[in-house]
């Protein structure tokens, strides 16, 4: 994943992108993570990777777990990223 070297989240707190729950104050972490993603130069590559590799946890490419699950439900076999 050569794109990951340019990730805007490289220096972020891991809990911001992988909060311990999906309710309460963890939602603040998710919002912060999505804000960082919006300014990330590799957001498209990151989102494609997360969707194609079915990352189950955390915020990737501006999408949280529930948003990825919704996409998978509509398209169960997304194209693989090379
Ligand atoms: S899109 Fe978000 S999760 Fe993906 S590399 Fe960029 S900052 Fe990190």
Tab-separated table of N, CA, C and O and ligand atoms in Angstrom:
chain	number	residue	atom	x	y	z
A	1	UNK	N	0.842	-1.174	0.000
A	1	UNK	CA	0.000	0.000	0.000
A	1	UNK	C	0.889	1.241	0.000
A	1	UNK	O	1.046	1.914	0.999
A	2	UNK	N	1.453	1.560	-1.154
A	2	UNK	CA	2.354	2.704	-1.202
A	2	UNK	C	1.647	4.016	-0.893
A	2	UNK	O	2.264	4.957	-0.424
A	3	UNK	N	0.332	4.073	-1.135
A	3	UNK	CA	-0.417	5.284	-0.851
A	3	UNK	C	-0.419	5.607	0.640
A	3	UNK	O	-0.560	6.757	1.029
A	4	UNK	N	-0.253	4.600	1.478
A	4	UNK	CA	-0.344	4.833	2.918
A	4	UNK	C	0.790	5.720	3.441
A	4	UNK	O	0.660	6.311	4.512
A	5	UNK	N	1.877	5.818	2.686
A	5	UNK	CA	2.961	6.712	3.109
A	5	UNK	C	2.531	8.173	3.090
A	5	UNK	O	3.159	9.012	3.718
A	6	UNK	N	1.469	8.473	2.338
A	6	UNK	CA	0.987	9.856	2.224
A	6	UNK	C	-0.299	10.086	3.029
A	6	UNK	O	-0.991	11.076	2.827
A	7	UNK	N	-0.604	9.161	3.915
A	7	UNK	CA	-1.834	9.259	4.697
A	7	UNK	C	-1.802	10.442	5.661
A	7	UNK	O	-0.813	10.653	6.360
A	8	UNK	N	-2.893	11.167	5.699
A	8	UNK	CA	-3.005	12.294	6.629
A	8	UNK	C	-3.117	11.832	8.073
A	8	UNK	O	-2.911	12.615	8.996
A	9	UNK	N	-3.412	10.569	8.281
A	9	UNK	CA	-3.612	10.053	9.633
A	9	UNK	C	-2.358	9.425	10.229
A	9	UNK	O	-2.415	8.853	11.323
A	10	UNK	N	-1.234	9.550	9.568
A	10	UNK	CA	-0.023	8.886	10.054
A	10	UNK	C	0.335	9.299	11.477
A	10	UNK	O	0.840	8.486	12.251
A	11	UNK	N	0.071	10.543	11.823
A	11	UNK	CA	0.446	11.022	13.152
A	11	UNK	C	-0.762	11.170	14.080
A	11	UNK	O	-0.628	11.685	15.186
A	12	UNK	N	-1.918	10.700	13.636
A	12	UNK	CA	-3.130	10.822	14.458
A	12	UNK	C	-3.133	9.759	15.560
A	12	UNK	O	-2.490	8.709	15.439
A	13	UNK	N	-3.888	10.037	16.602
A	13	UNK	CA	-4.074	9.048	17.661
A	13	UNK	C	-4.872	7.871	17.098
A	13	UNK	O	-5.926	8.078	16.482
A	14	UNK	N	-4.421	6.653	17.295
A	14	UNK	CA	-5.151	5.493	16.766
A	14	UNK	C	-6.606	5.437	17.235
A	14	UNK	O	-7.490	5.033	16.469
A	15	UNK	N	-6.866	5.860	18.475
A	15	UNK	CA	-8.244	5.809	18.980
A	15	UNK	C	-9.186	6.706	18.188
A	15	UNK	O	-10.397	6.500	18.191
A	16	UNK	N	-8.637	7.722	17.525
A	16	UNK	CA	-9.479	8.602	16.718
A	16	UNK	C	-10.081	7.825	15.550
A	16	UNK	O	-11.261	7.986	15.229
A	17	UNK	N	-9.289	6.982	14.939
A	17	UNK	CA	-9.756	6.233	13.772
A	17	UNK	C	-10.330	4.869	14.142
A	17	UNK	O	-11.079	4.286	13.375
A	18	UNK	N	-9.963	4.386	15.315
A	18	UNK	CA	-10.473	3.098	15.779
A	18	UNK	C	-11.009	3.254	17.195
A	18	UNK	O	-10.428	2.738	18.157
A	19	UNK	N	-12.132	3.987	17.346
A	19	UNK	CA	-12.687	4.208	18.682
A	19	UNK	C	-13.164	2.889	19.293
A	19	UNK	O	-13.483	1.934	18.578
A	20	UNK	N	-13.209	2.879	20.614
A	20	UNK	CA	-13.519	1.645	21.335
A	20	UNK	C	-14.992	1.271	21.259
A	20	UNK	O	-15.361	0.149	21.610
A	21	UNK	N	-15.842	2.184	20.826
A	21	UNK	CA	-17.257	1.851	20.676
A	21	UNK	C	-17.821	2.645	19.505
A	21	UNK	O	-17.101	3.408	18.850
A	22	UNK	N	-19.082	2.460	19.256
A	22	UNK	CA	-19.716	3.211	18.160
A	22	UNK	C	-20.822	4.111	18.695
A	22	UNK	O	-21.740	4.471	17.958
A	23	UNK	N	-20.747	4.417	19.978
A	23	UNK	CA	-21.745	5.302	20.585
A	23	UNK	C	-21.052	6.320	21.487
A	23	UNK	O	-19.850	6.225	21.745
A	24	UNK	N	-21.828	7.276	21.971
A	24	UNK	CA	-21.329	8.238	22.941
A	24	UNK	C	-20.182	9.078	22.418
A	24	UNK	O	-20.189	9.518	21.264
A	25	UNK	N	-19.179	9.277	23.275
A	25	UNK	CA	-18.068	10.156	22.901
A	25	UNK	C	-17.255	9.591	21.745
A	25	UNK	O	-16.525	10.327	21.071
A	26	UNK	N	-17.365	8.307	21.511
A	26	UNK	CA	-16.647	7.718	20.373
A	26	UNK	C	-17.106	8.341	19.059
A	26	UNK	O	-16.339	8.396	18.091
A	27	UNK	N	-18.344	8.817	19.030
A	27	UNK	CA	-18.842	9.463	17.807
A	27	UNK	C	-18.078	10.743	17.518
A	27	UNK	O	-17.920	11.132	16.358
A	28	UNK	N	-17.585	11.396	18.577
A	28	UNK	CA	-16.746	12.589	18.374
A	28	UNK	C	-15.445	12.201	17.685
A	28	UNK	O	-14.959	12.920	16.802
A	29	UNK	N	-14.865	11.065	18.089
A	29	UNK	CA	-13.642	10.592	17.440
A	29	UNK	C	-13.902	10.305	15.963
A	29	UNK	O	-13.093	10.652	15.101
A	30	UNK	N	-15.002	9.667	15.678
A	30	UNK	CA	-15.338	9.350	14.285
A	30	UNK	C	-15.477	10.633	13.464
A	30	UNK	O	-14.981	10.712	12.336
A	31	UNK	N	-16.102	11.636	14.039
A	31	UNK	CA	-16.266	12.913	13.323
A	31	UNK	C	-14.912	13.559	13.047
A	31	UNK	O	-14.680	14.088	11.951
A	32	UNK	N	-14.028	13.512	14.021
A	32	UNK	CA	-12.684	14.074	13.823
A	32	UNK	C	-11.948	13.292	12.748
A	32	UNK	O	-11.303	13.861	11.853
A	33	UNK	N	-12.049	11.973	12.797
A	33	UNK	CA	-11.376	11.140	11.792
A	33	UNK	C	-11.875	11.474	10.390
A	33	UNK	O	-11.073	11.609	9.452
A	34	UNK	N	-13.174	11.619	10.246
A	34	UNK	CA	-13.724	11.928	8.923
A	34	UNK	C	-13.263	13.301	8.426
A	34	UNK	O	-13.048	13.488	7.229
A	35	UNK	N	-13.091	14.230	9.345
A	35	UNK	CA	-12.576	15.541	8.963
A	35	UNK	C	-11.150	15.422	8.438
A	35	UNK	O	-10.788	16.042	7.433
A	36	UNK	N	-10.344	14.620	9.107
A	36	UNK	CA	-8.971	14.394	8.647
A	36	UNK	C	-8.990	13.718	7.274
A	36	UNK	O	-8.240	14.093	6.372
A	37	UNK	N	-9.851	12.756	7.098
A	37	UNK	CA	-9.947	12.059	5.810
A	37	UNK	C	-10.290	13.011	4.666
A	37	UNK	O	-9.767	12.872	3.561
A	38	UNK	N	-11.171	13.956	4.933
A	38	UNK	CA	-11.586	14.882	3.869
A	38	UNK	C	-10.408	15.675	3.318
A	38	UNK	O	-10.438	16.124	2.178
A	39	UNK	N	-9.378	15.865	4.126
A	39	UNK	CA	-8.198	16.629	3.683
A	39	UNK	C	-7.055	15.719	3.256
A	39	UNK	O	-5.958	16.200	2.971
A	40	UNK	N	-7.305	14.442	3.184
A	40	UNK	CA	-6.239	13.472	2.908
A	40	UNK	C	-6.036	13.310	1.396
A	40	UNK	O	-7.005	13.140	0.645
A	41	UNK	N	-4.785	13.309	0.984
A	41	UNK	CA	-4.456	13.210	-0.444
A	41	UNK	C	-4.742	11.826	-1.019
A	41	UNK	O	-4.821	11.681	-2.234
A	42	UNK	N	-4.883	10.836	-0.160
A	42	UNK	CA	-5.056	9.459	-0.666
A	42	UNK	C	-6.398	8.867	-0.253
A	42	UNK	O	-6.551	7.650	-0.170
A	43	UNK	N	-7.372	9.734	-0.061
A	43	UNK	CA	-8.667	9.267	0.438
A	43	UNK	C	-9.314	8.238	-0.498
A	43	UNK	O	-9.895	7.257	-0.031
A	44	UNK	N	-9.209	8.437	-1.794
A	44	UNK	CA	-9.842	7.500	-2.726
A	44	UNK	C	-9.184	6.119	-2.668
A	44	UNK	O	-9.875	5.095	-2.651
A	45	UNK	N	-7.861	6.107	-2.640
A	45	UNK	CA	-7.150	4.823	-2.557
A	45	UNK	C	-7.460	4.116	-1.250
A	45	UNK	O	-7.656	2.901	-1.210
A	46	UNK	N	-7.503	4.883	-0.179
A	46	UNK	CA	-7.789	4.318	1.129
A	46	UNK	C	-9.192	3.723	1.177
A	46	UNK	O	-9.390	2.609	1.651
A	47	UNK	N	-10.165	4.454	0.663
A	47	UNK	CA	-11.542	3.965	0.659
A	47	UNK	C	-11.661	2.706	-0.201
A	47	UNK	O	-12.281	1.717	0.207
A	48	UNK	N	-11.039	2.717	-1.362
A	48	UNK	CA	-11.092	1.543	-2.240
A	48	UNK	C	-10.465	0.325	-1.557
A	48	UNK	O	-10.990	-0.782	-1.646
A	49	UNK	N	-9.331	0.552	-0.891
A	49	UNK	CA	-8.668	-0.547	-0.199
A	49	UNK	C	-9.570	-1.114	0.901
A	49	UNK	O	-9.737	-2.335	1.025
A	50	UNK	N	-10.130	-0.236	1.707
A	50	UNK	CA	-10.958	-0.679	2.827
A	50	UNK	C	-12.185	-1.448	2.354
A	50	UNK	O	-12.569	-2.458	2.952
A	51	UNK	N	-12.777	-0.969	1.251
A	51	UNK	CA	-13.964	-1.655	0.737
A	51	UNK	C	-13.597	-3.007	0.128
A	51	UNK	O	-14.270	-4.006	0.381
A	52	UNK	N	-12.541	-3.049	-0.655
A	52	UNK	CA	-12.195	-4.296	-1.334
A	52	UNK	C	-11.614	-5.332	-0.384
A	52	UNK	O	-11.769	-6.534	-0.611
A	53	UNK	N	-10.976	-4.895	0.675
A	53	UNK	CA	-10.404	-5.841	1.630
A	53	UNK	C	-11.319	-6.064	2.833
A	53	UNK	O	-10.959	-6.765	3.773
A	54	UNK	N	-12.483	-5.447	2.772
A	54	UNK	CA	-13.518	-5.618	3.794
A	54	UNK	C	-13.005	-5.358	5.204
A	54	UNK	O	-13.139	-6.202	6.098
A	55	UNK	N	-12.426	-4.187	5.371
A	55	UNK	CA	-11.958	-3.800	6.704
A	55	UNK	C	-13.165	-3.639	7.629
A	55	UNK	O	-14.045	-2.822	7.371
A	56	UNK	N	-13.214	-4.407	8.693
A	56	UNK	CA	-14.418	-4.410	9.528
A	56	UNK	C	-14.485	-3.297	10.555
A	56	UNK	O	-15.565	-2.969	11.042
A	57	UNK	N	-13.355	-2.720	10.904
A	57	UNK	CA	-13.339	-1.756	12.005
A	57	UNK	C	-12.704	-0.433	11.579
A	57	UNK	O	-11.832	-0.393	10.721
A	58	UNK	N	-13.153	0.637	12.232
A	58	UNK	CA	-12.503	1.926	12.091
A	58	UNK	C	-13.006	2.765	10.933
A	58	UNK	O	-13.897	2.375	10.182
A	59	UNK	N	-12.417	3.958	10.846
A	59	UNK	CA	-12.701	4.894	9.754
A	59	UNK	C	-11.603	4.753	8.718
A	59	UNK	O	-10.420	4.847	9.034
A	60	UNK	N	-12.019	4.510	7.489
A	60	UNK	CA	-11.093	4.398	6.354
A	60	UNK	C	-11.671	5.214	5.207
A	60	UNK	O	-12.840	5.051	4.856
A	61	UNK	N	-10.871	6.035	4.604
A	61	UNK	CA	-11.331	6.778	3.439
A	61	UNK	C	-12.580	7.591	3.694
A	61	UNK	O	-13.389	7.799	2.787
A	62	UNK	N	-12.739	8.061	4.901
A	62	UNK	CA	-13.888	8.881	5.233
A	62	UNK	C	-15.162	8.107	5.524
A	62	UNK	O	-16.204	8.717	5.750
A	63	UNK	N	-15.068	6.781	5.518
A	63	UNK	CA	-16.253	5.963	5.791
A	63	UNK	C	-16.096	5.238	7.119
A	63	UNK	O	-15.042	4.636	7.385
A	64	UNK	N	-17.167	5.246	7.902
A	64	UNK	CA	-17.132	4.465	9.142
A	64	UNK	C	-17.628	3.045	8.860
A	64	UNK	O	-17.994	2.701	7.734
A	65	UNK	N	-17.645	2.242	9.906
A	65	UNK	CA	-17.993	0.832	9.738
A	65	UNK	C	-19.395	0.639	9.162
A	65	UNK	O	-19.605	-0.184	8.275
A	66	UNK	N	-20.344	1.406	9.680
A	66	UNK	CA	-21.713	1.274	9.215
A	66	UNK	C	-21.870	1.690	7.762
A	66	UNK	O	-22.630	1.063	7.007
A	67	UNK	N	-21.148	2.700	7.366
A	67	UNK	CA	-21.224	3.154	5.966
A	67	UNK	C	-20.630	2.101	5.034
A	67	UNK	O	-21.151	1.876	3.937
A	68	UNK	N	-19.551	1.466	5.462
A	68	UNK	CA	-18.978	0.399	4.611
A	68	UNK	C	-19.935	-0.778	4.525
A	68	UNK	O	-20.132	-1.355	3.458
A	69	UNK	N	-20.532	-1.143	5.657
A	69	UNK	CA	-21.480	-2.266	5.631
A	69	UNK	C	-22.644	-1.973	4.684
A	69	UNK	O	-23.116	-2.866	3.971
A	70	UNK	N	-23.100	-0.741	4.663
A	70	UNK	CA	-24.212	-0.378	3.771
A	70	UNK	C	-23.795	-0.524	2.312
A	70	UNK	O	-24.576	-0.994	1.480
A	71	UNK	N	-22.564	-0.148	1.999
A	71	UNK	CA	-22.074	-0.287	0.620
A	71	UNK	C	-21.949	-1.761	0.264
A	71	UNK	O	-22.351	-2.194	-0.818
A	72	UNK	N	-21.427	-2.556	1.177
A	72	UNK	CA	-21.282	-3.999	0.913
A	72	UNK	C	-22.649	-4.654	0.717
A	72	UNK	O	-22.783	-5.578	-0.067
A	73	UNK	N	-23.634	-4.176	1.447
A	73	UNK	CA	-24.960	-4.760	1.325
A	73	UNK	C	-25.536	-4.521	-0.066
A	73	UNK	O	-26.250	-5.367	-0.613
A	74	UNK	N	-25.201	-3.374	-0.666
A	74	UNK	CA	-25.693	-3.059	-2.003
A	74	UNK	C	-24.846	-3.718	-3.088
A	74	UNK	O	-25.321	-4.021	-4.166
A	75	UNK	N	-23.553	-3.892	-2.803
A	75	UNK	CA	-22.623	-4.461	-3.773
A	75	UNK	C	-21.712	-5.429	-3.037
A	75	UNK	O	-20.606	-5.062	-2.622
A	76	UNK	N	-22.155	-6.675	-2.857
A	76	UNK	CA	-21.410	-7.613	-2.023
A	76	UNK	C	-20.027	-7.990	-2.535
A	76	UNK	O	-19.222	-8.494	-1.786
A	77	UNK	N	-19.737	-7.750	-3.791
A	77	UNK	CA	-18.428	-8.115	-4.321
A	77	UNK	C	-17.781	-6.921	-5.006
A	77	UNK	O	-17.681	-6.869	-6.241
A	78	UNK	N	-17.342	-5.908	-4.237
A	78	UNK	CA	-16.702	-4.748	-4.851
A	78	UNK	C	-15.416	-5.150	-5.568
A	78	UNK	O	-14.770	-6.129	-5.202
A	79	UNK	N	-15.082	-4.379	-6.580
A	79	UNK	CA	-13.873	-4.661	-7.344
A	79	UNK	C	-12.645	-4.579	-6.457
A	79	UNK	O	-12.556	-3.721	-5.580
A	80	UNK	N	-11.719	-5.498	-6.671
A	80	UNK	CA	-10.482	-5.488	-5.896
A	80	UNK	C	-9.572	-4.381	-6.386
A	80	UNK	O	-9.508	-4.082	-7.568
A	81	UNK	N	-8.870	-3.777	-5.452
A	81	UNK	CA	-7.909	-2.715	-5.767
A	81	UNK	C	-6.539	-3.356	-5.930
A	81	UNK	O	-6.159	-4.231	-5.186
A	82	UNK	N	-5.811	-2.915	-6.914
A	82	UNK	CA	-4.468	-3.457	-7.099
A	82	UNK	C	-3.444	-2.507	-6.560
A	82	UNK	O	-3.688	-1.365	-6.351
B	1	LIG	S1	-8.405	8.660	4.016
B	1	LIG	FE1	-8.449	8.841	6.240
B	1	LIG	S2	-8.019	6.791	7.037
B	1	LIG	FE2	-7.411	6.842	4.878
B	1	LIG	S3	-5.247	7.333	4.856
B	1	LIG	FE3	-6.364	9.255	4.648
B	1	LIG	S4	-6.639	10.059	6.715
B	1	LIG	FE4	-6.056	7.894	6.902
